[in-house]
Amino acid sequence: MSDKIRFRTLSEQDMSSEQKAVAQAIVDSPRKGIRGPFPALLRRPQLADATRVLGDCVRYNSSLSDRSRELAILMVVRHWNVDAEWASHGKIGREAGIQDAVLEAIEKRVRPSDLDPTDAAIYDVCAELLAKQELSDATFARALQEFGEVGVVDLVGAIAYYNYISTIMNAVANPLAEGVTRLPR
């Protein structure tokens, strides 16, 4: 983790008209600010905008419950050790009903005990895709039964999107905000 700012947030006067339009769309979106990968991505406004549109679909227009979506996101960001996203989505996950014991288990890279069938399906799909880069027929069938076809697509889409976001976040590696601690490596 670098302690240097690799991509500062561009000031309005430093932005092109296209960057300003995309930055405004990001601010006007449910995320309400330019943070995470967006300070870097604004260097390529088309990529920043495509990322925003896909992220809005994955995060704010999913057929998955907030709890299920956040559990999947947390599995991915823990896999990639994205400290800032872990802190942010840990808070969102708690607000969505994920218990601290589940978060602590994921942080320790162990399967939480006593998962209900929905959380178990989310956990197993994430764990298999992240560890094996494929999904077994049995796990797919359980997810399909639990979430239906649209839900499985939303789940896999969330996993894919947050792998993408995690890669960017680890590359730009800005210093952590005050109060955010590093995940154990």
N, CA and C atoms as an extended XYZ file, in Angstrom:
555
Properties=species:S:1:pos:R:3:atomname:S:1:resname:S:1:resid:I:1 pbc="F F F"
N         0.842       -1.175        0.000 N   MET     1
C         0.000        0.000        0.000 CA  MET     1
C         0.884        1.234        0.000 C   MET     1
N         0.606        2.104       -0.917 N   SER     2
C         1.366        3.340       -1.010 CA  SER     2
C         0.807        4.375       -0.041 C   SER     2
N         1.671        5.219        0.467 N   ASP     3
C         1.194        6.318        1.297 CA  ASP     3
C         1.160        7.621        0.492 C   ASP     3
N         1.341        7.500       -0.835 N   LYS     4
C         1.308        8.661       -1.722 CA  LYS     4
C        -0.016        8.690       -2.476 C   LYS     4
N        -0.463        9.879       -2.783 N   ILE     5
C        -1.649       10.022       -3.621 CA  ILE     5
C        -1.199        9.831       -5.062 C   ILE     5
N        -1.705        8.788       -5.687 N   ARG     6
C        -1.328        8.492       -7.065 CA  ARG     6
C        -2.180        9.248       -8.071 C   ARG     6
N        -3.451        9.436       -7.763 N   PHE     7
C        -4.360       10.183       -8.627 CA  PHE     7
C        -5.179       11.125       -7.752 C   PHE     7
N        -4.778       12.378       -7.740 N   ARG     8
C        -5.539       13.348       -6.960 CA  ARG     8
C        -6.874       13.598       -7.659 C   ARG     8
N        -7.836       14.041       -6.899 N   THR     9
C        -9.116       14.437       -7.471 CA  THR     9
C        -8.891       15.720       -8.254 C   THR     9
N        -9.297       15.694       -9.514 N   LEU    10
C        -9.101       16.860      -10.368 CA  LEU    10
C        -9.990       18.005       -9.911 C   LEU    10
N        -9.447       19.203       -9.941 N   SER    11
C       -10.278       20.370       -9.663 CA  SER    11
C       -11.112       20.662      -10.908 C   SER    11
N       -12.183       21.401      -10.722 N   GLU    12
C       -13.059       21.713      -11.856 CA  GLU    12
C       -12.290       22.440      -12.963 C   GLU    12
N       -11.387       23.333      -12.595 N   GLN    13
C       -10.630       24.068      -13.608 CA  GLN    13
C        -9.635       23.183      -14.358 C   GLN    13
N        -9.259       22.051      -13.751 N   ASP    14
C        -8.343       21.125      -14.421 CA  ASP    14
C        -9.057       20.133      -15.336 C   ASP    14
N       -10.394       20.130      -15.316 N   MET    15
C       -11.159       19.152      -16.090 CA  MET    15
C       -11.565       19.695      -17.451 C   MET    15
N       -11.602       18.789      -18.413 N   SER    16
C       -12.178       19.107      -19.719 CA  SER    16
C       -13.697       19.160      -19.569 C   SER    16
N       -14.373       19.628      -20.576 N   SER    17
C       -15.838       19.667      -20.500 CA  SER    17
C       -16.410       18.261      -20.373 C   SER    17
N       -15.800       17.285      -21.041 N   GLU    18
C       -16.275       15.900      -20.924 CA  GLU    18
C       -16.060       15.368      -19.509 C   GLU    18
N       -14.904       15.652      -18.926 N   GLN    19
C       -14.644       15.231      -17.546 CA  GLN    19
C       -15.624       15.886      -16.578 C   GLN    19
N       -15.924       17.161      -16.793 N   LYS    20
C       -16.882       17.855      -15.927 CA  LYS    20
C       -18.256       17.210      -16.009 C   LYS    20
N       -18.683       16.853      -17.215 N   ALA    21
C       -20.004       16.236      -17.383 CA  ALA    21
C       -20.065       14.888      -16.676 C   ALA    21
N       -19.010       14.088      -16.814 N   VAL    22
C       -18.982       12.778      -16.163 CA  VAL    22
C       -18.881       12.948      -14.647 C   VAL    22
N       -18.046       13.862      -14.199 N   ALA    23
C       -17.923       14.113      -12.759 CA  ALA    23
C       -19.275       14.521      -12.175 C   ALA    23
N       -20.019       15.361      -12.890 N   GLN    24
C       -21.332       15.774      -12.403 CA  GLN    24
C       -22.295       14.593      -12.358 C   GLN    24
N       -22.228       13.715      -13.356 N   ALA    25
C       -23.083       12.517      -13.367 CA  ALA    25
C       -22.755       11.612      -12.178 C   ALA    25
N       -21.486       11.527      -11.819 N   ILE    26
C       -21.085       10.718      -10.662 CA  ILE    26
C       -21.640       11.347       -9.378 C   ILE    26
N       -21.493       12.655       -9.245 N   VAL    27
C       -21.992       13.360       -8.053 CA  VAL    27
C       -23.516       13.251       -7.965 C   VAL    27
N       -24.187       13.308       -9.121 N   ASP    28
C       -25.653       13.224       -9.144 CA  ASP    28
C       -26.174       11.800       -8.962 C   ASP    28
N       -25.301       10.814       -9.049 N   SER    29
C       -25.705        9.414       -8.884 CA  SER    29
C       -25.894        9.122       -7.399 C   SER    29
N       -26.404        7.941       -7.069 N   PRO    30
C       -26.573        7.607       -5.645 CA  PRO    30
C       -25.270        7.627       -4.842 C   PRO    30
N       -24.116        7.545       -5.496 N   ARG    31
C       -22.858        7.558       -4.729 CA  ARG    31
C       -22.514        8.954       -4.227 C   ARG    31
N       -23.064       10.001       -4.834 N   LYS    32
C       -23.029       11.383       -4.341 CA  LYS    32
C       -21.647       12.018       -4.221 C   LYS    32
N       -20.616       11.410       -4.755 N   GLY    33
C       -19.295       12.014       -4.663 CA  GLY    33
C       -18.279       11.267       -5.490 C   GLY    33
N       -17.160       11.910       -5.718 N   ILE    34
C       -16.084       11.323       -6.515 CA  ILE    34
C       -15.059       10.733       -5.562 C   ILE    34
N       -15.155        9.425       -5.398 N   ARG    35
C       -14.221        8.703       -4.518 CA  ARG    35
C       -14.038        7.307       -5.083 C   ARG    35
N       -13.340        6.465       -4.333 N   GLY    36
C       -13.079        5.113       -4.829 CA  GLY    36
C       -12.205        5.180       -6.069 C   GLY    36
N       -12.595        4.508       -7.141 N   PRO    37
C       -11.755        4.497       -8.346 CA  PRO    37
C       -11.935        5.742       -9.211 C   PRO    37
N       -12.931        6.575       -8.917 N   PHE    38
C       -13.293        7.646       -9.846 CA  PHE    38
C       -12.283        8.780       -9.967 C   PHE    38
N       -11.537        9.166       -8.925 N   PRO    39
C       -10.503       10.183       -9.165 CA  PRO    39
C        -9.509        9.750      -10.252 C   PRO    39
N        -9.165        8.482      -10.270 N   ALA    40
C        -8.259        7.989      -11.322 CA  ALA    40
C        -8.989        7.836      -12.654 C   ALA    40
N       -10.169        7.232      -12.620 N   LEU    41
C       -10.883        6.944      -13.857 CA  LEU    41
C       -11.281        8.194      -14.620 C   LEU    41
N       -11.429        9.320      -13.944 N   LEU    42
C       -11.799       10.543      -14.646 CA  LEU    42
C       -10.731       10.983      -15.646 C   LEU    42
N        -9.528       10.434      -15.537 N   ARG    43
C        -8.512       10.716      -16.560 CA  ARG    43
C        -8.976       10.195      -17.922 C   ARG    43
N        -9.859        9.209      -17.908 N   ARG    44
C       -10.452        8.618      -19.117 CA  ARG    44
C       -11.960        8.692      -18.930 C   ARG    44
N       -12.576        9.835      -19.240 N   PRO    45
C       -13.973       10.059      -18.885 CA  PRO    45
C       -14.934        9.010      -19.422 C   PRO    45
N       -14.674        8.473      -20.598 N   GLN    46
C       -15.572        7.443      -21.127 CA  GLN    46
C       -15.557        6.201      -20.243 C   GLN    46
N       -14.393        5.828      -19.742 N   LEU    47
C       -14.279        4.671      -18.858 CA  LEU    47
C       -14.931        4.970      -17.506 C   LEU    47
N       -14.727        6.182      -17.007 N   ALA    48
C       -15.360        6.566      -15.740 CA  ALA    48
C       -16.879        6.510      -15.872 C   ALA    48
N       -17.409        6.987      -16.981 N   ASP    49
C       -18.854        6.994      -17.158 CA  ASP    49
C       -19.401        5.581      -17.321 C   ASP    49
N       -18.712        4.755      -18.094 N   ALA    50
C       -19.150        3.360      -18.255 CA  ALA    50
C       -19.116        2.635      -16.910 C   ALA    50
N       -18.102        2.907      -16.113 N   THR    51
C       -17.992        2.308      -14.784 CA  THR    51
C       -19.132        2.773      -13.891 C   THR    51
N       -19.465        4.057      -13.968 N   ARG    52
C       -20.577        4.592      -13.189 CA  ARG    52
C       -21.891        3.927      -13.578 C   ARG    52
N       -22.145        3.819      -14.863 N   VAL    53
C       -23.400        3.235      -15.329 CA  VAL    53
C       -23.507        1.771      -14.888 C   VAL    53
N       -22.444        1.012      -15.086 N   LEU    54
C       -22.466       -0.386      -14.673 CA  LEU    54
C       -22.594       -0.501      -13.156 C   LEU    54
N       -21.858        0.320      -12.429 N   GLY    55
C       -21.935        0.292      -10.971 CA  GLY    55
C       -23.311        0.657      -10.450 C   GLY    55
N       -23.954        1.622      -11.096 N   ASP    56
C       -25.315        1.977      -10.685 CA  ASP    56
C       -26.245        0.782      -10.854 C   ASP    56
N       -26.096        0.052      -11.954 N   CYS    57
C       -26.930       -1.126      -12.192 CA  CYS    57
C       -26.640       -2.209      -11.155 C   CYS    57
N       -25.369       -2.487      -10.942 N   VAL    58
C       -24.970       -3.556      -10.021 CA  VAL    58
C       -25.356       -3.225       -8.590 C   VAL    58
N       -25.117       -2.009       -8.179 N   ARG    59
C       -25.273       -1.674       -6.768 CA  ARG    59
C       -26.652       -1.143       -6.416 C   ARG    59
N       -27.263       -0.378       -7.299 N   TYR    60
C       -28.505        0.302       -6.935 CA  TYR    60
C       -29.747       -0.232       -7.641 C   TYR    60
N       -29.585       -1.112       -8.596 N   ASN    61
C       -30.732       -1.639       -9.348 CA  ASN    61
C       -30.683       -3.158       -9.437 C   ASN    61
N       -30.268       -3.809       -8.392 N   SER    62
C       -30.106       -5.258       -8.372 CA  SER    62
C       -31.378       -5.941       -7.881 C   SER    62
N       -31.595       -7.138       -8.374 N   SER    63
C       -32.696       -7.950       -7.840 CA  SER    63
C       -32.323       -8.562       -6.492 C   SER    63
N       -31.057       -8.552       -6.150 N   LEU    64
C       -30.609       -9.078       -4.858 CA  LEU    64
C       -30.986       -8.106       -3.744 C   LEU    64
N       -31.196       -8.630       -2.559 N   SER    65
C       -31.403       -7.755       -1.409 CA  SER    65
C       -30.111       -6.992       -1.129 C   SER    65
N       -30.227       -5.881       -0.429 N   ASP    66
C       -29.036       -5.119       -0.055 CA  ASP    66
C       -28.069       -6.004        0.718 C   ASP    66
N       -28.600       -6.807        1.615 N   ARG    67
C       -27.769       -7.696        2.432 CA  ARG    67
C       -26.996       -8.678        1.548 C   ARG    67
N       -27.682       -9.328        0.615 N   SER    68
C       -27.025      -10.304       -0.263 CA  SER    68
C       -25.975       -9.643       -1.136 C   SER    68
N       -26.330       -8.495       -1.704 N   ARG    69
C       -25.375       -7.777       -2.555 CA  ARG    69
C       -24.140       -7.380       -1.755 C   ARG    69
N       -24.343       -6.841       -0.564 N   GLU    70
C       -23.208       -6.399        0.249 CA  GLU    70
C       -22.346       -7.580        0.708 C   GLU    70
N       -22.967       -8.704        0.998 N   LEU    71
C       -22.184       -9.884        1.361 CA  LEU    71
C       -21.274      -10.283        0.204 C   LEU    71
N       -21.797      -10.268       -1.009 N   ALA    72
C       -20.976      -10.596       -2.181 CA  ALA    72
C       -19.853       -9.576       -2.358 C   ALA    72
N       -20.177       -8.305       -2.233 N   ILE    73
C       -19.160       -7.257       -2.376 CA  ILE    73
C       -18.060       -7.453       -1.334 C   ILE    73
N       -18.450       -7.709       -0.099 N   LEU    74
C       -17.459       -7.887        0.963 CA  LEU    74
C       -16.564       -9.096        0.715 C   LEU    74
N       -17.136      -10.157        0.177 N   MET    75
C       -16.314      -11.333       -0.160 CA  MET    75
C       -15.237      -10.954       -1.186 C   MET    75
N       -15.630      -10.184       -2.189 N   VAL    76
C       -14.683       -9.809       -3.243 CA  VAL    76
C       -13.627       -8.846       -2.722 C   VAL    76
N       -14.052       -7.791       -2.015 N   VAL    77
C       -13.052       -6.816       -1.576 CA  VAL    77
C       -12.118       -7.408       -0.527 C   VAL    77
N       -12.597       -8.385        0.244 N   ARG    78
C       -11.685       -9.062        1.181 CA  ARG    78
C       -10.689       -9.918        0.415 C   ARG    78
N       -11.162      -10.605       -0.613 N   HIS    79
C       -10.270      -11.417       -1.443 CA  HIS    79
C        -9.107      -10.571       -1.985 C   HIS    79
N        -9.429       -9.350       -2.396 N   TRP    80
C        -8.433       -8.452       -2.989 CA  TRP    80
C        -7.743       -7.564       -1.954 C   TRP    80
N        -8.144       -7.638       -0.674 N   ASN    81
C        -7.567       -6.789        0.383 CA  ASN    81
C        -7.717       -5.302        0.090 C   ASN    81
N        -8.899       -4.880       -0.301 N   VAL    82
C        -9.140       -3.465       -0.600 CA  VAL    82
C        -9.659       -2.807        0.681 C   VAL    82
N        -8.735       -2.261        1.430 N   ASP    83
C        -9.025       -1.741        2.765 CA  ASP    83
C       -10.150       -0.707        2.777 C   ASP    83
N       -10.091        0.266        1.893 N   ALA    84
C       -11.091        1.336        1.891 CA  ALA    84
C       -12.476        0.787        1.551 C   ALA    84
N       -12.564       -0.107        0.584 N   GLU    85
C       -13.853       -0.691        0.210 CA  GLU    85
C       -14.365       -1.602        1.325 C   GLU    85
N       -13.474       -2.316        1.995 N   TRP    86
C       -13.883       -3.162        3.118 CA  TRP    86
C       -14.508       -2.295        4.213 C   TRP    86
N       -13.868       -1.180        4.539 N   ALA    87
C       -14.398       -0.295        5.582 CA  ALA    87
C       -15.748        0.285        5.157 C   ALA    87
N       -15.827        0.759        3.942 N   SER    88
C       -17.060        1.372        3.452 CA  SER    88
C       -18.202        0.363        3.365 C   SER    88
N       -17.944       -0.773        2.719 N   HIS    89
C       -19.008       -1.754        2.532 CA  HIS    89
C       -19.272       -2.562        3.801 C   HIS    89
N       -18.311       -2.610        4.723 N   GLY    90
C       -18.594       -3.213        6.027 CA  GLY    90
C       -19.677       -2.436        6.751 C   GLY    90
N       -19.576       -1.116        6.706 N   LYS    91
C       -20.597       -0.259        7.327 CA  LYS    91
C       -21.942       -0.449        6.629 C   LYS    91
N       -21.939       -0.437        5.315 N   ILE    92
C       -23.184       -0.627        4.553 CA  ILE    92
C       -23.759       -2.017        4.835 C   ILE    92
N       -22.893       -3.016        4.897 N   GLY    93
C       -23.340       -4.377        5.175 CA  GLY    93
C       -23.981       -4.511        6.544 C   GLY    93
N       -23.368       -3.887        7.543 N   ARG    94
C       -23.963       -3.908        8.888 CA  ARG    94
C       -25.350       -3.265        8.864 C   ARG    94
N       -25.459       -2.135        8.162 N   GLU    95
C       -26.757       -1.453        8.063 CA  GLU    95
C       -27.782       -2.331        7.340 C   GLU    95
N       -27.323       -3.209        6.459 N   ALA    96
C       -28.213       -4.110        5.719 CA  ALA    96
C       -28.508       -5.387        6.502 C   ALA    96
N       -27.899       -5.543        7.673 N   GLY    97
C       -28.213       -6.687        8.526 CA  GLY    97
C       -27.165       -7.776        8.602 C   GLY    97
N       -25.992       -7.560        8.038 N   ILE    98
C       -24.919       -8.558        8.162 CA  ILE    98
C       -24.328       -8.438        9.569 C   ILE    98
N       -24.297       -9.563       10.277 N   GLN    99
C       -23.804       -9.560       11.657 CA  GLN    99
C       -22.280       -9.420       11.693 C   GLN    99
N       -21.810       -8.827       12.792 N   ASP   100
C       -20.369       -8.665       12.988 CA  ASP   100
C       -19.640      -10.001       12.937 C   ASP   100
N       -20.248      -11.057       13.445 N   ALA   101
C       -19.584      -12.372       13.431 CA  ALA   101
C       -19.324      -12.840       11.996 C   ALA   101
N       -20.236      -12.541       11.090 N   VAL   102
C       -20.048      -12.905        9.679 CA  VAL   102
C       -18.903      -12.087        9.089 C   VAL   102
N       -18.889      -10.793        9.372 N   LEU   103
C       -17.809       -9.945        8.874 CA  LEU   103
C       -16.456      -10.378        9.433 C   LEU   103
N       -16.422      -10.704       10.709 N   GLU   104
C       -15.166      -11.147       11.323 CA  GLU   104
C       -14.672      -12.444       10.697 C   GLU   104
N       -15.569      -13.363       10.404 N   ALA   105
C       -15.168      -14.619        9.772 CA  ALA   105
C       -14.619      -14.370        8.380 C   ALA   105
N       -15.302      -13.537        7.615 N   ILE   106
C       -14.820      -13.236        6.263 CA  ILE   106
C       -13.469      -12.546        6.335 C   ILE   106
N       -13.324      -11.632        7.277 N   GLU   107
C       -12.025      -10.962        7.437 CA  GLU   107
C       -10.915      -11.966        7.734 C   GLU   107
N       -11.233      -13.010        8.514 N   LYS   108
C       -10.247      -14.049        8.850 CA  LYS   108
C       -10.118      -15.107        7.752 C   LYS   108
N       -10.916      -14.956        6.689 N   ARG   109
C       -10.908      -15.870        5.550 CA  ARG   109
C       -11.389      -17.276        5.931 C   ARG   109
N       -12.388      -17.309        6.803 N   VAL   110
C       -13.028      -18.582        7.157 CA  VAL   110
C       -14.518      -18.477        6.877 C   VAL   110
N       -15.123      -19.622        6.606 N   ARG   111
C       -16.558      -19.651        6.331 CA  ARG   111
C       -17.310      -19.357        7.625 C   ARG   111
N       -18.182      -18.356        7.606 N   PRO   112
C       -18.960      -18.068        8.809 CA  PRO   112
C       -19.828      -19.271        9.181 C   PRO   112
N       -20.014      -19.470       10.476 N   SER   113
C       -20.881      -20.555       10.925 CA  SER   113
C       -22.329      -20.081       10.881 C   SER   113
N       -23.232      -21.029       10.831 N   ASP   114
C       -24.665      -20.750       10.920 CA  ASP   114
C       -25.196      -19.802        9.845 C   ASP   114
N       -24.729      -19.946        8.602 N   LEU   115
C       -25.279      -19.132        7.524 CA  LEU   115
C       -26.660      -19.651        7.140 C   LEU   115
N       -27.595      -18.742        6.925 N   ASP   116
C       -28.894      -19.172        6.416 CA  ASP   116
C       -28.713      -19.575        4.942 C   ASP   116
N       -29.688      -20.231        4.338 N   PRO   117
C       -29.523      -20.716        2.963 CA  PRO   117
C       -29.177      -19.618        1.947 C   PRO   117
N       -29.742      -18.427        2.112 N   THR   118
C       -29.440      -17.333        1.190 CA  THR   118
C       -27.988      -16.899        1.325 C   THR   118
N       -27.545      -16.634        2.553 N   ASP   119
C       -26.155      -16.229        2.773 CA  ASP   119
C       -25.188      -17.342        2.367 C   ASP   119
N       -25.549      -18.584        2.622 N   ALA   120
C       -24.682      -19.707        2.236 CA  ALA   120
C       -24.528      -19.763        0.720 C   ALA   120
N       -25.605      -19.531       -0.005 N   ALA   121
C       -25.514      -19.536       -1.473 CA  ALA   121
C       -24.606      -18.407       -1.961 C   ALA   121
N       -24.780      -17.222       -1.404 N   ILE   122
C       -23.918      -16.084       -1.772 CA  ILE   122
C       -22.464      -16.415       -1.460 C   ILE   122
N       -22.228      -16.876       -0.241 N   TYR   123
C       -20.859      -17.180        0.183 CA  TYR   123
C       -20.225      -18.217       -0.744 C   TYR   123
N       -20.939      -19.294       -1.027 N   ASP   124
C       -20.361      -20.387       -1.808 CA  ASP   124
C       -20.103      -19.988       -3.258 C   ASP   124
N       -21.014      -19.222       -3.860 N   VAL   125
C       -20.764      -18.747       -5.227 CA  VAL   125
C       -19.512      -17.871       -5.247 C   VAL   125
N       -19.442      -16.924       -4.330 N   CYS   126
C       -18.268      -16.043       -4.268 CA  CYS   126
C       -16.989      -16.830       -4.012 C   CYS   126
N       -17.020      -17.696       -3.017 N   ALA   127
C       -15.813      -18.443       -2.644 CA  ALA   127
C       -15.313      -19.287       -3.812 C   ALA   127
N       -16.225      -19.965       -4.506 N   GLU   128
C       -15.795      -20.805       -5.633 CA  GLU   128
C       -15.235      -19.967       -6.779 C   GLU   128
N       -15.937      -18.911       -7.147 N   LEU   129
C       -15.441      -18.100       -8.257 CA  LEU   129
C       -14.103      -17.444       -7.928 C   LEU   129
N       -13.949      -16.969       -6.703 N   LEU   130
C       -12.709      -16.306       -6.333 CA  LEU   130
C       -11.542      -17.280       -6.184 C   LEU   130
N       -11.809      -18.473       -5.675 N   ALA   131
C       -10.725      -19.440       -5.444 CA  ALA   131
C       -10.426      -20.296       -6.665 C   ALA   131
N       -11.460      -20.672       -7.404 N   LYS   132
C       -11.292      -21.649       -8.489 CA  LYS   132
C       -11.515      -21.063       -9.881 C   LYS   132
N       -12.004      -19.838       -9.948 N   GLN   133
C       -12.333      -19.167      -11.203 CA  GLN   133
C       -13.374      -19.933      -12.025 C   GLN   133
N       -14.183      -20.710      -11.352 N   GLU   134
C       -15.295      -21.410      -11.988 CA  GLU   134
C       -16.322      -21.742      -10.918 C   GLU   134
N       -17.496      -22.153      -11.388 N   LEU   135
C       -18.598      -22.439      -10.482 CA  LEU   135
C       -19.087      -23.851      -10.749 C   LEU   135
N       -19.127      -24.664       -9.713 N   SER   136
C       -19.573      -26.050       -9.863 CA  SER   136
C       -21.057      -26.097      -10.213 C   SER   136
N       -21.467      -27.186      -10.821 N   ASP   137
C       -22.885      -27.361      -11.147 CA  ASP   137
C       -23.746      -27.347       -9.891 C   ASP   137
N       -23.260      -27.968       -8.818 N   ALA   138
C       -24.044      -28.033       -7.585 CA  ALA   138
C       -24.247      -26.643       -6.983 C   ALA   138
N       -23.200      -25.842       -6.948 N   THR   139
C       -23.311      -24.495       -6.388 CA  THR   139
C       -24.179      -23.619       -7.276 C   THR   139
N       -24.020      -23.769       -8.591 N   PHE   140
C       -24.864      -23.018       -9.521 CA  PHE   140
C       -26.335      -23.372       -9.305 C   PHE   140
N       -26.627      -24.657       -9.164 N   ALA   141
C       -28.011      -25.107       -8.989 CA  ALA   141
C       -28.611      -24.540       -7.694 C   ALA   141
N       -27.819      -24.508       -6.616 N   ARG   142
C       -28.307      -23.938       -5.353 CA  ARG   142
C       -28.586      -22.448       -5.495 C   ARG   142
N       -27.692      -21.750       -6.185 N   ALA   143
C       -27.891      -20.316       -6.397 CA  ALA   143
C       -29.117      -20.065       -7.270 C   ALA   143
N       -29.286      -20.877       -8.292 N   LEU   144
C       -30.442      -20.736       -9.169 CA  LEU   144
C       -31.738      -20.964       -8.399 C   LEU   144
N       -31.746      -21.947       -7.538 N   GLN   145
C       -32.924      -22.226       -6.717 CA  GLN   145
C       -33.193      -21.069       -5.751 C   GLN   145
N       -32.145      -20.506       -5.203 N   GLU   146
C       -32.278      -19.437       -4.205 CA  GLU   146
C       -32.661      -18.086       -4.831 C   GLU   146
N       -32.083      -17.765       -6.011 N   PHE   147
C       -32.212      -16.414       -6.563 CA  PHE   147
C       -32.900      -16.338       -7.923 C   PHE   147
N       -33.082      -17.469       -8.597 N   GLY   148
C       -33.620      -17.436       -9.951 CA  GLY   148
C       -32.557      -16.973      -10.942 C   GLY   148
N       -32.903      -17.029      -12.209 N   GLU   149
C       -31.925      -16.686      -13.243 CA  GLU   149
C       -31.449      -15.243      -13.142 C   GLU   149
N       -32.378      -14.311      -12.962 N   VAL   150
C       -31.999      -12.896      -12.874 CA  VAL   150
C       -31.103      -12.667      -11.663 C   VAL   150
N       -31.438      -13.273      -10.544 N   GLY   151
C       -30.630      -13.117       -9.342 CA  GLY   151
C       -29.228      -13.679       -9.500 C   GLY   151
N       -29.105      -14.818      -10.183 N   VAL   152
C       -27.767      -15.378      -10.415 CA  VAL   152
C       -26.956      -14.432      -11.297 C   VAL   152
N       -27.589      -13.879      -12.319 N   VAL   153
C       -26.887      -12.917      -13.176 CA  VAL   153
C       -26.484      -11.682      -12.365 C   VAL   153
N       -27.385      -11.185      -11.518 N   ASP   154
C       -27.032      -10.038      -10.673 CA  ASP   154
C       -25.897      -10.372       -9.714 C   ASP   154
N       -25.909      -11.566       -9.148 N   LEU   155
C       -24.843      -11.978       -8.237 CA  LEU   155
C       -23.504      -12.065       -8.957 C   LEU   155
N       -23.487      -12.751      -10.070 N   VAL   156
C       -22.235      -12.890      -10.822 CA  VAL   156
C       -21.774      -11.519      -11.340 C   VAL   156
N       -22.726      -10.676      -11.744 N   GLY   157
C       -22.377       -9.326      -12.172 CA  GLY   157
C       -21.738       -8.518      -11.061 C   GLY   157
N       -22.264       -8.634       -9.834 N   ALA   158
C       -21.678       -7.921       -8.691 CA  ALA   158
C       -20.270       -8.425       -8.401 C   ALA   158
N       -20.094       -9.730       -8.466 N   ILE   159
C       -18.755      -10.302       -8.232 CA  ILE   159
C       -17.780       -9.789       -9.295 C   ILE   159
N       -18.196       -9.807      -10.542 N   ALA   160
C       -17.325       -9.349      -11.630 CA  ALA   160
C       -17.008       -7.858      -11.486 C   ALA   160
N       -18.035       -7.060      -11.223 N   TYR   161
C       -17.830       -5.616      -11.109 CA  TYR   161
C       -16.869       -5.283       -9.967 C   TYR   161
N       -17.047       -5.927       -8.826 N   TYR   162
C       -16.175       -5.600       -7.700 CA  TYR   162
C       -14.778       -6.202       -7.840 C   TYR   162
N       -14.587       -7.213       -8.650 N   ASN   163
C       -13.233       -7.629       -9.026 CA  ASN   163
C       -12.569       -6.516       -9.833 C   ASN   163
N       -13.311       -5.950      -10.767 N   TYR   164
C       -12.824       -4.831      -11.583 CA  TYR   164
C       -12.479       -3.634      -10.700 C   TYR   164
N       -13.413       -3.242       -9.828 N   ILE   165
C       -13.185       -2.104       -8.940 CA  ILE   165
C       -11.997       -2.371       -8.020 C   ILE   165
N       -11.895       -3.586       -7.499 N   SER   166
C       -10.796       -3.933       -6.596 CA  SER   166
C        -9.451       -3.831       -7.290 C   SER   166
N        -9.387       -4.264       -8.525 N   THR   167
C        -8.142       -4.165       -9.291 CA  THR   167
C        -7.725       -2.702       -9.432 C   THR   167
N        -8.679       -1.864       -9.784 N   ILE   168
C        -8.374       -0.436       -9.936 CA  ILE   168
C        -7.955        0.162       -8.599 C   ILE   168
N        -8.706       -0.133       -7.555 N   MET   169
C        -8.395        0.437       -6.243 CA  MET   169
C        -6.999        0.024       -5.774 C   MET   169
N        -6.619       -1.218       -6.005 N   ASN   170
C        -5.291       -1.657       -5.586 CA  ASN   170
C        -4.193       -1.035       -6.442 C   ASN   170
N        -4.503       -0.697       -7.686 N   ALA   171
C        -3.507       -0.046       -8.538 CA  ALA   171
C        -3.324        1.417       -8.169 C   ALA   171
N        -4.414        2.121       -7.874 N   VAL   172
C        -4.288        3.536       -7.549 CA  VAL   172
C        -3.823        3.744       -6.121 C   VAL   172
N        -4.139        2.805       -5.230 N   ALA   173
C        -3.560        2.703       -3.878 CA  ALA   173
C        -3.347        4.019       -3.169 C   ALA   173
N        -4.360        4.855       -3.117 N   ASN   174
C        -4.223        6.097       -2.360 CA  ASN   174
C        -4.158        5.804       -0.867 C   ASN   174
N        -3.577        6.714       -0.087 N   PRO   175
C        -3.537        6.490        1.365 CA  PRO   175
C        -4.940        6.293        1.929 C   PRO   175
N        -5.012        5.549        2.994 N   LEU   176
C        -6.308        5.295        3.627 CA  LEU   176
C        -6.802        6.530        4.355 C   LEU   176
N        -8.103        6.691        4.364 N   ALA   177
C        -8.714        7.793        5.102 CA  ALA   177
C        -8.456        7.597        6.591 C   ALA   177
N        -8.526        8.681        7.318 N   GLU   178
C        -8.334        8.610        8.759 CA  GLU   178
C        -9.356        7.661        9.371 C   GLU   178
N        -8.892        6.791       10.247 N   GLY   179
C        -9.773        5.849       10.928 CA  GLY   179
C        -9.934        4.518       10.209 C   GLY   179
N        -9.451        4.399        8.982 N   VAL   180
C        -9.554        3.138        8.239 CA  VAL   180
C        -8.275        2.348        8.479 C   VAL   180
N        -8.425        1.115        8.943 N   THR   181
C        -7.264        0.286        9.212 CA  THR   181
C        -7.085       -0.735        8.089 C   THR   181
N        -5.874       -1.194        7.954 N   ARG   182
C        -5.560       -2.185        6.926 CA  ARG   182
C        -6.071       -3.546        7.355 C   ARG   182
N        -6.528       -4.295        6.372 N   LEU   183
C        -6.914       -5.682        6.612 CA  LEU   183
C        -5.677       -6.518        6.863 C   LEU   183
N        -5.780       -7.560        7.670 N   PRO   184
C        -4.632       -8.465        7.834 CA  PRO   184
C        -4.310       -9.129        6.493 C   PRO   184
N        -3.039       -9.220        6.188 N   ARG   185
C        -2.625       -9.840        4.918 CA  ARG   185
C        -2.236      -11.265        5.158 C   ARG   185
